[in-house]
Coordinates of C-alpha atoms in Angstrom, one line a residue:
Chain A
M1 CA 15.0 14.7 11.1
G2 CA 11.7 12.8 10.4
M3 CA 12.8 9.5 11.1
S4 CA 10.8 8.8 13.7
G5 CA 8.7 11.1 16.3
G6 CA 6.3 12.0 12.9
S7 CA 3.0 11.5 12.9
A8 CA 0.2 11.4 10.1
A9 CA -0.9 14.1 8.0
G10 CA -3.3 16.2 9.7
N11 CA -1.9 14.5 12.9
D12 CA 1.5 16.4 12.9
K13 CA 2.8 16.4 16.1
S14 CA 5.4 19.1 15.4
E15 CA 2.9 21.7 14.7
G16 CA 1.1 20.9 17.5
Q17 CA -2.2 19.9 15.5
R18 CA -4.0 16.4 16.1
F19 CA -6.9 14.5 14.3
S20 CA -8.5 12.0 16.0
C21 CA -11.8 10.9 16.2
K22 CA -14.3 11.9 19.3
S23 CA -16.3 8.7 18.8
K24 CA -15.9 5.2 19.0
L25 CA -15.4 4.2 15.7
T26 CA -14.2 0.6 14.0
A27 CA -13.0 -0.3 10.5
L28 CA -12.4 -3.2 9.1
V29 CA -9.7 -3.8 6.0
V30 CA -10.2 -6.5 3.8
D31 CA -7.0 -6.7 1.4
N32 CA -5.3 -10.0 0.2
G33 CA -1.7 -8.0 0.3
G34 CA 0.4 -7.6 3.1
V35 CA 1.7 -4.1 2.4
C36 CA -2.1 -3.2 1.9
R37 CA -3.5 -4.3 5.3
A38 CA -0.8 -2.9 7.1
T39 CA -0.7 0.5 5.8
Q40 CA -4.2 1.2 5.6
T41 CA -4.7 -0.2 9.1
A42 CA -1.9 2.0 10.6
L43 CA -3.5 4.8 8.9
L44 CA -6.9 4.5 10.4
R45 CA -5.8 3.6 13.7
S46 CA -3.4 6.8 13.7
Y47 CA -6.8 8.7 13.7
G48 CA -8.2 6.6 16.7
V49 CA -10.4 4.1 14.6
E50 CA -9.9 0.6 15.8
T51 CA -9.2 -1.4 12.9
E52 CA -9.0 -4.8 12.1
A53 CA -8.0 -6.6 8.7
V54 CA -8.7 -9.6 6.9
E55 CA -7.2 -11.4 3.7
T56 CA -10.5 -12.4 2.0
G57 CA -13.9 -11.5 1.4
E58 CA -14.8 -14.7 2.8
A59 CA -13.1 -14.0 6.0
A60 CA -14.8 -10.7 6.2
V61 CA -18.5 -12.0 5.4
E62 CA -18.1 -14.5 8.4
L63 CA -17.1 -11.9 10.7
I64 CA -19.9 -9.9 10.1
A65 CA -22.2 -12.8 9.9
S66 CA -20.9 -13.6 13.6
G67 CA -22.4 -10.1 14.8
A68 CA -19.2 -7.8 14.3
T69 CA -20.4 -4.3 13.2
F70 CA -17.8 -1.7 11.4
S71 CA -18.3 1.9 11.0
L72 CA -16.3 1.8 7.9
I73 CA -15.1 -1.1 5.6
I74 CA -12.4 -0.9 3.0
I75 CA -12.6 -3.7 0.5
E76 CA -10.1 -4.3 -2.2
M77 CA -11.6 -4.9 -5.6
L78 CA -9.8 -8.1 -6.8
L79 CA -9.8 -10.1 -4.1
P80 CA -9.3 -13.9 -4.8
F81 CA -12.5 -16.2 -5.1
M82 CA -14.9 -13.7 -3.2
N83 CA -14.4 -10.3 -5.2
G84 CA -14.7 -6.9 -3.6
P85 CA -18.2 -6.1 -5.2
E86 CA -19.4 -9.7 -4.1
T87 CA -17.9 -9.2 -0.6
A88 CA -20.2 -5.5 -0.3
K89 CA -22.9 -7.3 -1.6
Q90 CA -23.0 -10.2 0.8
S91 CA -22.4 -7.7 3.7
R92 CA -25.2 -5.7 3.0
A93 CA -27.4 -8.5 2.3
M94 CA -26.6 -9.4 6.1
G95 CA -27.5 -5.8 7.1
A96 CA -24.4 -4.1 7.3
Q97 CA -24.9 -0.2 7.4
S98 CA -21.3 0.5 7.5
K99 CA -19.8 2.7 5.3
I100 CA -18.2 0.9 2.5
L101 CA -15.4 2.0 0.4
G102 CA -14.0 0.0 -2.8
I103 CA -10.6 0.3 -3.3
T104 CA -8.3 -1.0 -6.2
A105 CA -4.6 -0.8 -7.6
F106 CA -5.8 0.3 -11.2
F107 CA -9.1 2.2 -11.5
D108 CA -11.9 1.2 -13.8
E109 CA -15.2 2.7 -14.4
R110 CA -16.7 -0.7 -15.1
D111 CA -15.3 -1.8 -11.4
Q112 CA -16.8 1.3 -10.1
Q113 CA -20.0 1.1 -11.4
E114 CA -20.0 -3.1 -10.3
F115 CA -19.0 -1.8 -6.8
L116 CA -21.1 0.7 -6.5
A117 CA -23.9 -1.6 -7.8
A118 CA -23.0 -4.1 -5.0
G119 CA -23.6 -1.5 -2.3
A120 CA -20.5 0.5 -1.6
D121 CA -20.5 4.3 -1.1
N122 CA -17.5 5.1 -2.8
F123 CA -14.6 3.5 -4.9
I124 CA -10.8 5.2 -5.1
E125 CA -7.5 4.1 -6.6
K126 CA -4.4 3.1 -3.9
P127 CA -2.9 4.4 -1.7
L128 CA -5.7 5.4 0.7
S129 CA -4.9 9.0 1.5
P130 CA -5.5 11.1 4.6
E131 CA -7.1 13.5 2.3
F132 CA -9.7 11.1 1.4
V133 CA -10.2 9.2 4.8
I134 CA -10.5 12.1 7.2
P135 CA -13.4 13.6 5.7
I136 CA -14.9 10.2 5.8
I137 CA -14.3 9.6 9.6
R138 CA -15.3 13.1 10.5
E139 CA -18.5 12.5 8.5
L140 CA -19.1 8.9 10.6
D141 CA -18.0 10.9 13.8
N142 CA -20.7 13.1 13.5
Chain B
M1 CA 30.6 17.4 12.9
D2 CA 29.9 14.7 14.9
V3 CA 28.8 11.2 14.1
M4 CA 25.4 11.6 14.8
T5 CA 25.2 14.7 12.9
Q6 CA 27.0 13.3 9.9
L7 CA 24.8 10.3 10.0
Q8 CA 21.5 12.1 10.0
R9 CA 22.8 14.4 7.0
Q10 CA 23.5 11.1 5.2
W11 CA 20.4 9.9 6.3
R12 CA 18.2 13.4 4.9
E13 CA 20.8 13.3 1.8
H14 CA 19.9 9.8 0.7
T15 CA 15.9 10.5 1.5
A16 CA 16.3 13.7 -0.9
Y17 CA 18.0 11.4 -3.5
L18 CA 15.5 8.6 -3.4
R19 CA 12.6 11.3 -3.9
K20 CA 14.4 13.1 -6.7
E21 CA 15.5 10.0 -8.7
G22 CA 11.9 9.3 -8.4
Y23 CA 12.4 5.6 -6.7
L24 CA 9.7 7.1 -3.8
D25 CA 7.1 9.7 -4.0
D26 CA 4.9 11.7 -1.3
Q27 CA 3.2 8.3 0.1
F28 CA 6.9 7.0 1.6
E29 CA 6.7 10.3 3.7
Q30 CA 3.3 9.7 4.5
L31 CA 4.3 6.2 6.2
Q32 CA 7.4 7.9 7.8
K33 CA 4.2 10.0 9.2
L34 CA 3.0 7.2 10.8
Q35 CA 6.2 5.9 12.8
D36 CA 6.0 7.1 16.3
E37 CA 7.3 5.9 19.7
N38 CA 4.2 3.4 20.0
S39 CA 5.5 1.8 16.4
P40 CA 9.1 3.3 16.2
D41 CA 10.1 0.4 13.4
F42 CA 6.6 0.7 11.5
V43 CA 8.3 2.0 8.0
A44 CA 10.9 -1.0 8.2
E45 CA 8.6 -3.8 9.1
V46 CA 6.0 -2.6 6.4
V47 CA 8.9 -2.4 3.7
S48 CA 9.7 -6.0 4.8
I49 CA 6.7 -7.1 4.3
F50 CA 6.9 -5.1 0.9
F51 CA 10.0 -7.1 0.0
D52 CA 8.7 -10.5 1.0
D53 CA 5.6 -9.9 -1.1
S54 CA 7.3 -8.4 -3.8
E55 CA 9.7 -11.4 -4.4
K56 CA 7.0 -13.9 -4.2
L57 CA 4.6 -11.7 -6.8
L58 CA 7.9 -11.4 -9.1
N59 CA 8.2 -15.5 -9.3
N60 CA 5.0 -16.0 -9.8
M61 CA 4.5 -13.6 -12.6
A62 CA 8.1 -15.5 -14.0
R63 CA 6.5 -18.8 -13.4
A64 CA 2.8 -17.9 -15.1
L65 CA 4.5 -16.4 -18.3
E66 CA 6.6 -19.5 -18.5
Q67 CA 3.4 -21.7 -19.0
K68 CA 2.7 -23.1 -22.3
V69 CA -0.6 -21.5 -22.4
V70 CA 0.1 -18.1 -20.7
D71 CA -3.0 -17.1 -18.4
F72 CA -2.6 -12.9 -19.0
K73 CA -5.8 -12.9 -16.5
Q74 CA -3.4 -14.7 -14.1
V75 CA -0.3 -12.5 -14.7
D76 CA -2.4 -9.3 -14.8
A77 CA -3.9 -10.2 -11.0
H78 CA -0.4 -10.4 -9.9
V79 CA 0.5 -7.0 -11.7
H80 CA -2.5 -5.6 -9.9
Q81 CA -1.5 -6.7 -6.4
F82 CA 2.1 -5.7 -7.1
K83 CA 0.7 -2.1 -8.2
G84 CA -1.1 -1.9 -4.9
S85 CA 1.6 -2.5 -3.2
S86 CA 4.0 -0.5 -4.7
A87 CA 1.9 2.6 -4.5
S88 CA 1.1 2.3 -0.9
I89 CA 4.7 2.4 0.3
G90 CA 5.4 5.1 -2.6
A91 CA 7.7 3.1 -4.6
M92 CA 7.1 5.1 -7.7
R93 CA 9.6 3.7 -10.3
V94 CA 8.0 0.2 -9.5
K95 CA 4.6 1.1 -9.5
N96 CA 4.8 3.2 -13.0
L97 CA 6.3 -0.2 -14.5
C98 CA 3.2 -1.8 -13.1
I99 CA 1.2 0.5 -15.2
E100 CA 2.9 -0.4 -18.2
F101 CA 3.0 -4.2 -17.6
R102 CA -0.8 -4.2 -17.2
N103 CA -1.1 -2.5 -20.9
H104 CA 1.2 -5.7 -22.4
C105 CA -1.1 -8.2 -20.2
E106 CA -4.4 -6.1 -21.6
A107 CA -2.7 -7.0 -25.2
Q108 CA -1.7 -10.0 -24.1
S109 CA 1.5 -9.7 -25.9
L110 CA 4.1 -12.3 -24.6
E111 CA 7.0 -10.6 -25.7
E112 CA 6.3 -7.4 -24.2
C113 CA 5.2 -9.0 -20.6
V114 CA 8.8 -10.9 -20.7
R115 CA 10.5 -7.5 -21.1
C116 CA 8.5 -5.6 -18.6
L117 CA 8.8 -8.2 -16.2
R118 CA 12.7 -8.0 -16.6
K119 CA 12.1 -4.1 -16.3
L120 CA 10.1 -4.7 -12.8
Q121 CA 12.9 -7.1 -11.5
Y122 CA 15.7 -4.8 -12.0
E123 CA 13.7 -1.6 -10.9
Y124 CA 12.5 -3.5 -7.5
S125 CA 16.2 -4.8 -7.0
L126 CA 17.5 -1.3 -7.3
L127 CA 14.8 0.1 -4.9
K128 CA 16.0 -2.8 -2.6
N129 CA 19.5 -1.8 -2.3
Q130 CA 18.2 1.5 -1.9
L131 CA 15.9 1.0 0.8
E132 CA 18.0 -0.9 2.7
Y133 CA 20.9 1.7 2.8
L134 CA 18.3 4.0 4.3
F135 CA 17.6 1.5 7.0
K136 CA 21.4 0.8 7.4
L137 CA 21.9 4.4 8.2
E138 CA 18.8 4.5 10.8
Q139 CA 19.9 1.5 12.5
Q140 CA 23.5 3.5 13.3
I141 CA 21.9 6.6 13.9
R142 CA 20.0 4.5 16.7
A143 CA 23.0 3.1 17.6
A144 CA 24.7 6.0 18.1
V145 CA 22.2 7.3 20.3
V146 CA 22.9 4.6 22.8

């Protein structure tokens, strides 16, 4: 029926295929929206990525300052107070070598430029899709 | 046809109806694929968060538009968050209205924003009813299994 027992795209148990990362990968989701934190976290965890989520840029920066390292950090553009690009900038300034993905509800080229200039590697529009995230995880895995 | 088969058919038909009418898009299916034996209530849990967040955001938008001097940037921030969450669960009609709403925020048109907010409130309540019915069917199916 598909109501339960299914698994993530590229991870379809019914087809006997399973994508999961080989190495120990970690991710941090930074988003002030509960739905986005929940869905992005679940997607990454379905691929075997140990994932944490925080609501604010400040919380993300505090985590990194405390020594936490992440293979991948996904940051919402329009965070309150410390916005996405500022969060990326401060993370890089502290030496974070994570892959940083900026994400937003409304794609805008100026926001893209701002995020990339701040140290992000990519900038996409929500929702976070398997088609986009699987190649990133494969790249990190290698 | 036994009760279980009938309920499962109703569930499939209702899901197909929601897709056909544009209430939901492919992203909802992605969420369903994330539901498994380790997180058997994942979709219902995420949708519950969506309901809570949406109601707060709609209230925030309404209050912001009632101010003597409307801060369209603030309204836009609420619309931004609503679009992000609706896109993340596959709520297509709600998401598309957020796109329209954003245009009115950018144009700083109070009348159009208020009109759009009403459409958004209506569309959201339709979606909520439809999803609540879907989850009711799921509960009945689980009860039938036990």
